[in-house]
PDB file of C-alpha atoms in Angstrom:
ATOM      1  CA  MET A 174      70.511 117.115 106.255  1.00  0.00           C
ATOM      2  CA  ALA A 175      73.949 116.966 107.086  1.00  0.00           C
ATOM      3  CA  LYS A 176      74.983 119.744 109.784  1.00  0.00           C
ATOM      4  CA  GLY A 177      77.632 121.047 107.170  1.00  0.00           C
ATOM      5  CA  THR A 178      74.881 122.084 104.735  1.00  0.00           C
ATOM      6  CA  VAL A 179      72.934 123.650 107.722  1.00  0.00           C
ATOM      7  CA  TRP A 180      75.994 125.610 108.679  1.00  0.00           C
ATOM      8  CA  ASN A 181      76.884 126.555 105.283  1.00  0.00           C
ATOM      9  CA  LEU A 182      73.273 128.041 104.408  1.00  0.00           C
ATOM     10  CA  ALA A 183      72.791 129.544 107.703  1.00  0.00           C
ATOM     11  CA  ASN A 184      75.934 131.320 107.846  1.00  0.00           C
ATOM     12  CA  GLY A 185      76.373 132.610 104.232  1.00  0.00           C
ATOM     13  CA  GLN A 186      80.100 131.155 103.748  1.00  0.00           C
ATOM     14  CA  ARG A 187      79.484 131.204  99.817  1.00  0.00           C
ATOM     15  CA  GLN A 188      77.147 133.376  97.808  1.00  0.00           C
ATOM     16  CA  LEU A 189      74.396 131.168  96.551  1.00  0.00           C
ATOM     17  CA  ALA A 190      73.902 131.228  92.809  1.00  0.00           C
ATOM     18  CA  MET A 191      70.457 130.023  92.946  1.00  0.00           C
ATOM     19  CA  THR A 192      67.969 129.391  95.928  1.00  0.00           C
ATOM     20  CA  PRO A 193      68.234 126.095  97.594  1.00  0.00           C
ATOM     21  CA  ARG A 194      65.664 123.043  96.448  1.00  0.00           C
ATOM     22  CA  PRO A 195      62.341 122.846  97.831  1.00  0.00           C
ATOM     23  CA  ALA A 196      63.259 119.790  99.681  1.00  0.00           C
ATOM     24  CA  THR A 197      66.447 121.376 101.543  1.00  0.00           C
ATOM     25  CA  LEU A 198      64.197 124.622 102.439  1.00  0.00           C
ATOM     26  CA  GLU A 199      61.785 122.099 104.079  1.00  0.00           C
ATOM     27  CA  LYS A 200      64.642 120.454 106.438  1.00  0.00           C
ATOM     28  CA  LEU A 201      66.312 123.509 106.958  1.00  0.00           C
ATOM     29  CA  ALA A 202      62.966 124.939 108.106  1.00  0.00           C
ATOM     30  CA  LYS A 203      62.192 122.120 110.459  1.00  0.00           C
ATOM     31  CA  GLY A 204      66.003 122.026 111.927  1.00  0.00           C
ATOM     32  CA  LEU A 205      65.898 125.588 112.616  1.00  0.00           C
ATOM     33  CA  GLY A 206      62.649 125.620 114.327  1.00  0.00           C
ATOM     34  CA  VAL A 207      61.297 128.379 111.691  1.00  0.00           C
ATOM     35  CA  SER A 208      58.533 128.606 109.530  1.00  0.00           C
ATOM     36  CA  LEU A 209      58.972 127.709 105.830  1.00  0.00           C
ATOM     37  CA  ALA A 210      58.094 131.077 104.736  1.00  0.00           C
ATOM     38  CA  VAL A 211      60.986 132.583 106.713  1.00  0.00           C
ATOM     39  CA  VAL A 212      63.472 130.238 105.077  1.00  0.00           C
ATOM     40  CA  LYS A 213      61.952 130.814 101.600  1.00  0.00           C
ATOM     41  CA  ALA A 214      62.090 134.754 102.313  1.00  0.00           C
ATOM     42  CA  ASP A 215      65.610 134.407 103.525  1.00  0.00           C
ATOM     43  CA  ALA A 216      66.506 132.108 100.789  1.00  0.00           C
ATOM     44  CA  ALA A 217      65.266 134.342  98.197  1.00  0.00           C
ATOM     45  CA  ALA A 218      67.014 137.339  99.825  1.00  0.00           C
ATOM     46  CA  SER A 219      70.645 135.056  99.732  1.00  0.00           C
ATOM     47  CA  ALA A 220      70.232 134.406  96.148  1.00  0.00           C
ATOM     48  CA  GLY A 221      69.452 138.110  95.394  1.00  0.00           C
ATOM     49  CA  TYR A 222      65.948 138.888  95.036  1.00  0.00           C
ATOM     50  CA  GLU A 223      64.256 141.273  96.926  1.00  0.00           C
ATOM     51  CA  PRO A 224      62.207 139.699 100.031  1.00  0.00           C
ATOM     52  CA  ASP A 225      58.183 140.362  99.154  1.00  0.00           C
ATOM     53  CA  SER A 226      56.242 141.976 101.635  1.00  0.00           C
ATOM     54  CA  ARG A 227      53.364 142.602  99.912  1.00  0.00           C
ATOM     55  CA  PRO A 228      50.014 141.114 101.205  1.00  0.00           C
ATOM     56  CA  VAL A 229      48.640 137.918 100.104  1.00  0.00           C
ATOM     57  CA  GLY A 230      44.911 139.070  99.073  1.00  0.00           C
ATOM     58  CA  TYR A 231      41.471 137.840  98.228  1.00  0.00           C
ATOM     59  CA  GLY A 232      40.433 140.077  95.351  1.00  0.00           C
ATOM     60  CA  LEU A 233      44.179 141.215  94.734  1.00  0.00           C
ATOM     61  CA  ASP A 234      45.837 140.542  91.109  1.00  0.00           C
ATOM     62  CA  ARG A 235      49.104 139.578  91.393  1.00  0.00           C
ATOM     63  CA  GLU A 236      50.809 143.384  91.072  1.00  0.00           C
ATOM     64  CA  ALA A 237      48.172 144.072  93.552  1.00  0.00           C
ATOM     65  CA  ASP A 238      46.257 146.349  91.425  1.00  0.00           C
ATOM     66  CA  GLY A 239      49.055 148.891  91.643  1.00  0.00           C
ATOM     67  CA  LEU A 240      48.753 149.135  95.340  1.00  0.00           C
ATOM     68  CA  ASP A 241      51.636 151.374  96.488  1.00  0.00           C
ATOM     69  CA  GLU A 242      53.894 150.473  99.450  1.00  0.00           C
ATOM     70  CA  ALA A 243      52.631 153.667 101.681  1.00  0.00           C
ATOM     71  CA  SER A 244      48.887 151.990 101.211  1.00  0.00           C
ATOM     72  CA  VAL A 245      50.345 148.879 102.678  1.00  0.00           C
ATOM     73  CA  GLU A 246      52.325 150.201 105.316  1.00  0.00           C
ATOM     74  CA  ALA A 247      49.625 152.372 106.412  1.00  0.00           C
ATOM     75  CA  VAL A 248      47.794 149.151 106.978  1.00  0.00           C
ATOM     76  CA  ARG A 249      50.818 147.252 108.988  1.00  0.00           C
ATOM     77  CA  THR A 250      50.966 150.391 111.109  1.00  0.00           C
ATOM     78  CA  GLN A 251      47.140 149.791 112.140  1.00  0.00           C
ATOM     79  CA  ILE A 252      47.852 146.237 112.483  1.00  0.00           C
ATOM     80  CA  ARG A 253      50.807 146.854 114.544  1.00  0.00           C
ATOM     81  CA  ALA A 254      48.853 149.311 116.844  1.00  0.00           C
ATOM     82  CA  LEU A 255      46.059 146.976 116.890  1.00  0.00           C
ATOM     83  CA  ARG A 256      48.575 143.853 118.010  1.00  0.00           C
ATOM     84  CA  ARG A 257      49.786 146.169 120.843  1.00  0.00           C
ATOM     85  CA  ALA A 258      46.573 147.517 121.968  1.00  0.00           C
ATOM     86  CA  GLN A 259      45.004 143.613 122.072  1.00  0.00           C
ATOM     87  CA  GLY A 260      48.441 142.700 124.125  1.00  0.00           C
ATOM     88  CA  LEU A 261      49.229 140.169 121.035  1.00  0.00           C
ATOM     89  CA  THR A 262      53.091 139.751 120.669  1.00  0.00           C
TER      90      THR A 262
ATOM     91  CA  MET B 233      29.122 119.677 109.971  1.00  0.00           C
ATOM     92  CA  THR B 234      29.249 123.323 108.678  1.00  0.00           C
ATOM     93  CA  TYR B 235      32.515 125.057 108.417  1.00  0.00           C
ATOM     94  CA  ASP B 236      33.062 127.947 110.484  1.00  0.00           C
ATOM     95  CA  PRO B 237      36.158 130.356 109.634  1.00  0.00           C
ATOM     96  CA  TRP B 238      35.251 132.442 112.814  1.00  0.00           C
ATOM     97  CA  ALA B 239      35.581 129.192 114.974  1.00  0.00           C
ATOM     98  CA  VAL B 240      38.969 128.396 113.324  1.00  0.00           C
ATOM     99  CA  ALA B 241      40.328 132.030 113.448  1.00  0.00           C
ATOM    100  CA  GLY B 242      39.304 132.203 117.339  1.00  0.00           C
ATOM    101  CA  GLY B 243      41.309 128.954 118.062  1.00  0.00           C
ATOM    102  CA  ILE B 244      44.574 130.412 116.866  1.00  0.00           C
ATOM    103  CA  SER B 245      45.791 132.587 119.968  1.00  0.00           C
ATOM    104  CA  SER B 246      48.624 134.543 118.110  1.00  0.00           C
ATOM    105  CA  LEU B 247      46.407 135.422 114.837  1.00  0.00           C
ATOM    106  CA  LEU B 248      44.855 138.595 114.807  1.00  0.00           C
ATOM    107  CA  ILE B 249      41.809 139.638 112.772  1.00  0.00           C
ATOM    108  CA  ALA B 250      41.020 143.243 111.929  1.00  0.00           C
ATOM    109  CA  ARG B 251      38.333 145.289 109.616  1.00  0.00           C
ATOM    110  CA  LEU B 252      40.121 148.076 108.381  1.00  0.00           C
ATOM    111  CA  GLN B 253      39.206 149.853 104.991  1.00  0.00           C
ATOM    112  CA  LEU B 254      41.636 148.426 102.667  1.00  0.00           C
ATOM    113  CA  PRO B 255      42.984 150.308  99.709  1.00  0.00           C
ATOM    114  CA  LYS B 256      42.258 147.345  97.202  1.00  0.00           C
ATOM    115  CA  GLY B 257      40.944 143.721  97.748  1.00  0.00           C
ATOM    116  CA  ARG B 258      38.277 142.352  99.959  1.00  0.00           C
ATOM    117  CA  SER B 259      41.020 141.091 102.531  1.00  0.00           C
ATOM    118  CA  TRP B 260      44.630 140.542 102.966  1.00  0.00           C
ATOM    119  CA  TRP B 261      46.479 138.009 104.710  1.00  0.00           C
ATOM    120  CA  LEU B 262      49.935 139.573 106.072  1.00  0.00           C
ATOM    121  CA  PRO B 263      52.377 136.942 106.981  1.00  0.00           C
ATOM    122  CA  ALA B 264      54.924 138.878 108.924  1.00  0.00           C
ATOM    123  CA  GLU B 265      52.298 140.517 111.332  1.00  0.00           C
ATOM    124  CA  ASP B 266      50.280 137.024 111.214  1.00  0.00           C
ATOM    125  CA  ALA B 267      47.341 139.227 110.404  1.00  0.00           C
ATOM    126  CA  ILE B 268      44.164 138.874 108.242  1.00  0.00           C
ATOM    127  CA  VAL B 269      42.687 142.288 107.438  1.00  0.00           C
ATOM    128  CA  LEU B 270      38.916 141.964 106.264  1.00  0.00           C
ATOM    129  CA  ASP B 271      37.650 145.273 104.433  1.00  0.00           C
ATOM    130  CA  SER B 272      35.279 146.907 106.482  1.00  0.00           C
ATOM    131  CA  ARG B 273      32.920 147.394 103.668  1.00  0.00           C
ATOM    132  CA  LEU B 274      32.363 143.740 103.209  1.00  0.00           C
ATOM    133  CA  ASP B 275      28.882 142.386 104.352  1.00  0.00           C
ATOM    134  CA  GLN B 276      28.565 139.588 106.449  1.00  0.00           C
ATOM    135  CA  ALA B 277      28.829 136.623 103.785  1.00  0.00           C
ATOM    136  CA  GLY B 278      31.666 138.441 102.366  1.00  0.00           C
ATOM    137  CA  ARG B 279      33.756 138.534 105.460  1.00  0.00           C
ATOM    138  CA  ARG B 280      32.857 135.070 106.016  1.00  0.00           C
ATOM    139  CA  SER B 281      34.439 133.972 102.588  1.00  0.00           C
ATOM    140  CA  ALA B 282      37.234 136.246 102.778  1.00  0.00           C
ATOM    141  CA  LEU B 283      38.242 135.166 106.258  1.00  0.00           C
ATOM    142  CA  ALA B 284      38.009 131.419 105.029  1.00  0.00           C
ATOM    143  CA  HIS B 285      40.109 132.274 102.087  1.00  0.00           C
ATOM    144  CA  GLU B 286      42.871 133.906 104.165  1.00  0.00           C
ATOM    145  CA  LEU B 287      42.814 130.942 106.770  1.00  0.00           C
ATOM    146  CA  ILE B 288      43.837 128.814 103.950  1.00  0.00           C
ATOM    147  CA  HIS B 289      46.393 131.020 103.040  1.00  0.00           C
ATOM    148  CA  ARG B 290      48.084 131.293 106.341  1.00  0.00           C
ATOM    149  CA  GLU B 291      47.837 127.472 106.638  1.00  0.00           C
ATOM    150  CA  ARG B 292      49.757 127.054 103.423  1.00  0.00           C
ATOM    151  CA  GLN B 293      51.971 129.892 104.563  1.00  0.00           C
ATOM    152  CA  ASP B 294      51.201 131.496 101.395  1.00  0.00           C
ATOM    153  CA  THR B 295      53.183 134.785 100.289  1.00  0.00           C
ATOM    154  CA  ALA B 296      52.835 136.994  97.353  1.00  0.00           C
ATOM    155  CA  CYS B 297      54.071 135.642  94.222  1.00  0.00           C
ATOM    156  CA  LEU B 298      56.557 136.991  91.698  1.00  0.00           C
ATOM    157  CA  CYS B 299      55.062 135.056  88.744  1.00  0.00           C
ATOM    158  CA  ASP B 300      51.593 135.109  87.162  1.00  0.00           C
ATOM    159  CA  VAL B 301      51.763 131.714  86.842  1.00  0.00           C
ATOM    160  CA  THR B 302      52.082 130.713  90.131  1.00  0.00           C
ATOM    161  CA  HIS B 303      50.068 133.497  91.577  1.00  0.00           C
ATOM    162  CA  ALA B 304      47.297 132.214  89.504  1.00  0.00           C
ATOM    163  CA  LYS B 305      47.722 128.535  90.663  1.00  0.00           C
ATOM    164  CA  GLN B 306      47.924 129.874  94.338  1.00  0.00           C
ATOM    165  CA  GLU B 307      44.776 131.734  94.098  1.00  0.00           C
ATOM    166  CA  SER B 308      42.585 129.037  92.348  1.00  0.00           C
ATOM    167  CA  ARG B 309      43.555 126.649  94.735  1.00  0.00           C
ATOM    168  CA  VAL B 310      42.905 128.645  97.782  1.00  0.00           C
ATOM    169  CA  CYS B 311      39.638 129.872  96.033  1.00  0.00           C
ATOM    170  CA  SER B 312      38.921 126.064  95.688  1.00  0.00           C
ATOM    171  CA  GLU B 313      39.464 124.972  98.774  1.00  0.00           C
ATOM    172  CA  ALA B 314      37.713 127.569 100.596  1.00  0.00           C
ATOM    173  CA  ALA B 315      34.480 126.925  98.532  1.00  0.00           C
ATOM    174  CA  ARG B 316      34.771 123.267  99.506  1.00  0.00           C
ATOM    175  CA  ARG B 317      34.819 124.131 103.025  1.00  0.00           C
ATOM    176  CA  LEU B 318      32.280 126.713 103.045  1.00  0.00           C
ATOM    177  CA  ILE B 319      29.761 124.648 101.053  1.00  0.00           C
ATOM    178  CA  SER B 320      29.321 121.413 101.184  1.00  0.00           C
ATOM    179  CA  VAL B 321      27.589 119.387  98.682  1.00  0.00           C
ATOM    180  CA  GLU B 322      24.523 118.433 100.769  1.00  0.00           C
ATOM    181  CA  ALA B 323      23.981 122.262 101.277  1.00  0.00           C
ATOM    182  CA  LEU B 324      24.599 123.403  98.091  1.00  0.00           C
ATOM    183  CA  ALA B 325      21.849 120.769  96.696  1.00  0.00           C
ATOM    184  CA  ASP B 326      19.359 122.097  99.148  1.00  0.00           C
ATOM    185  CA  ALA B 327      19.992 125.385  97.812  1.00  0.00           C
ATOM    186  CA  LEU B 328      19.447 124.350  94.166  1.00  0.00           C
ATOM    187  CA  LEU B 329      16.447 122.848  94.939  1.00  0.00           C
ATOM    188  CA  TRP B 330      14.732 125.793  95.538  1.00  0.00           C
ATOM    189  CA  SER B 331      16.823 128.298  93.291  1.00  0.00           C
ATOM    190  CA  GLY B 332      18.870 128.033  90.113  1.00  0.00           C
ATOM    191  CA  ASP B 333      20.007 131.735  90.676  1.00  0.00           C
ATOM    192  CA  ASP B 334      23.542 132.375  91.583  1.00  0.00           C
ATOM    193  CA  TYR B 335      22.708 135.003  93.895  1.00  0.00           C
ATOM    194  CA  GLU B 336      19.887 133.683  95.995  1.00  0.00           C
ATOM    195  CA  ILE B 337      22.174 130.561  96.351  1.00  0.00           C
ATOM    196  CA  ALA B 338      24.874 132.784  98.043  1.00  0.00           C
ATOM    197  CA  GLU B 339      22.530 134.312 100.188  1.00  0.00           C
ATOM    198  CA  GLU B 340      21.387 130.955 101.165  1.00  0.00           C
ATOM    199  CA  LEU B 341      24.496 129.518 101.567  1.00  0.00           C
ATOM    200  CA  TRP B 342      26.114 132.732 103.525  1.00  0.00           C
ATOM    201  CA  VAL B 343      28.947 133.171 101.199  1.00  0.00           C
ATOM    202  CA  ASP B 344      29.941 135.611  98.254  1.00  0.00           C
ATOM    203  CA  LEU B 345      28.861 135.062  94.930  1.00  0.00           C
ATOM    204  CA  GLU B 346      32.587 134.065  93.860  1.00  0.00           C
ATOM    205  CA  THR B 347      32.666 131.234  96.158  1.00  0.00           C
ATOM    206  CA  VAL B 348      29.347 129.642  94.991  1.00  0.00           C
ATOM    207  CA  ARG B 349      30.441 129.749  91.325  1.00  0.00           C
ATOM    208  CA  THR B 350      33.741 128.517  92.062  1.00  0.00           C
ATOM    209  CA  ARG B 351      32.113 125.661  94.140  1.00  0.00           C
ATOM    210  CA  ILE B 352      29.511 124.899  91.292  1.00  0.00           C
ATOM    211  CA  ASN B 353      32.431 125.026  88.443  1.00  0.00           C
ATOM    212  CA  ASP B 354      34.807 122.200  90.868  1.00  0.00           C
ATOM    213  CA  LEU B 355      31.900 119.993  91.427  1.00  0.00           C
ATOM    214  CA  THR B 356      33.530 116.486  91.170  1.00  0.00           C
ATOM    215  CA  ASP B 357      31.498 113.986  88.953  1.00  0.00           C
ATOM    216  CA  PRO B 358      30.179 112.108  91.680  1.00  0.00           C
ATOM    217  CA  GLU B 359      29.189 115.394  93.772  1.00  0.00           C
ATOM    218  CA  LYS B 360      27.213 116.349  90.175  1.00  0.00           C
ATOM    219  CA  GLU B 361      25.369 112.841  90.094  1.00  0.00           C
ATOM    220  CA  ASP B 362      24.563 113.331  93.877  1.00  0.00           C
ATOM    221  CA  ILE B 363      22.883 116.819  93.188  1.00  0.00           C
ATOM    222  CA  TYR B 364      21.284 115.358  90.097  1.00  0.00           C
ATOM    223  CA  GLN B 365      19.529 112.505  92.162  1.00  0.00           C
ATOM    224  CA  ARG B 366      18.216 115.097  94.574  1.00  0.00           C
ATOM    225  CA  LEU B 367      16.774 117.196  92.108  1.00  0.00           C
ATOM    226  CA  TRP B 368      15.292 114.313  90.367  1.00  0.00           C
ATOM    227  CA  ALA B 369      13.650 113.029  93.493  1.00  0.00           C
ATOM    228  CA  ARG B 370      12.414 116.561  94.192  1.00  0.00           C
ATOM    229  CA  ASP B 371      10.694 116.452  90.964  1.00  0.00           C
ATOM    230  CA  GLU B 372       9.486 112.819  91.521  1.00  0.00           C
ATOM    231  CA  GLY B 373       7.891 113.921  94.430  1.00  0.00           C
ATOM    232  CA  ALA B 374       6.109 116.748  93.328  1.00  0.00           C
ATOM    233  CA  ALA B 375       4.729 115.175  90.157  1.00  0.00           C
TER     234      ALA B 375
END
């Protein structure tokens, strides 16, 4: 991928009208050394989509069965506490 | 060789596995926290099935989908892959040799009911033929 493309995508010099192609996202993730999920989330945000922080789950419908943000955040809080307790960064 | 999701998870040092009472669903994969949360009310087979499912989401770097179609496709692929890893055709054939009941087969194979049903629904033609041959051989042996 051209350095100019990476620079434009990474620095947001122009407002993107749509998310980049999947192949571009993959190359960008490889070039930046981050996971594809991170690049996808940032690409979505740059195109005006709210980053989706809902959990992916077994037995969860797409709308997460009406799962509210407070419930998800409560689980996240417990997870963060467990990570700290176990010395995981 | 039997797929062991606990062994796979144990080999990923950054991954946190937690058992909490979830407000919805059997298990969650939280990409931002690199954590898999299993509902504390699941039994042993349920935990094993759910962990395999979430490990595959992690491998694929899945995130929650904005669209019904992509969500259904994502879940279908993950369920199929989890069932395939957890239940070999040999193990399924052995279980079918003594029971035709999905609940009993699930218990025998140490997975949840949905995983057994997914595996059976997703059997390929060669796999079906393999199982028929084994069942036929059993009936011939019993005659």
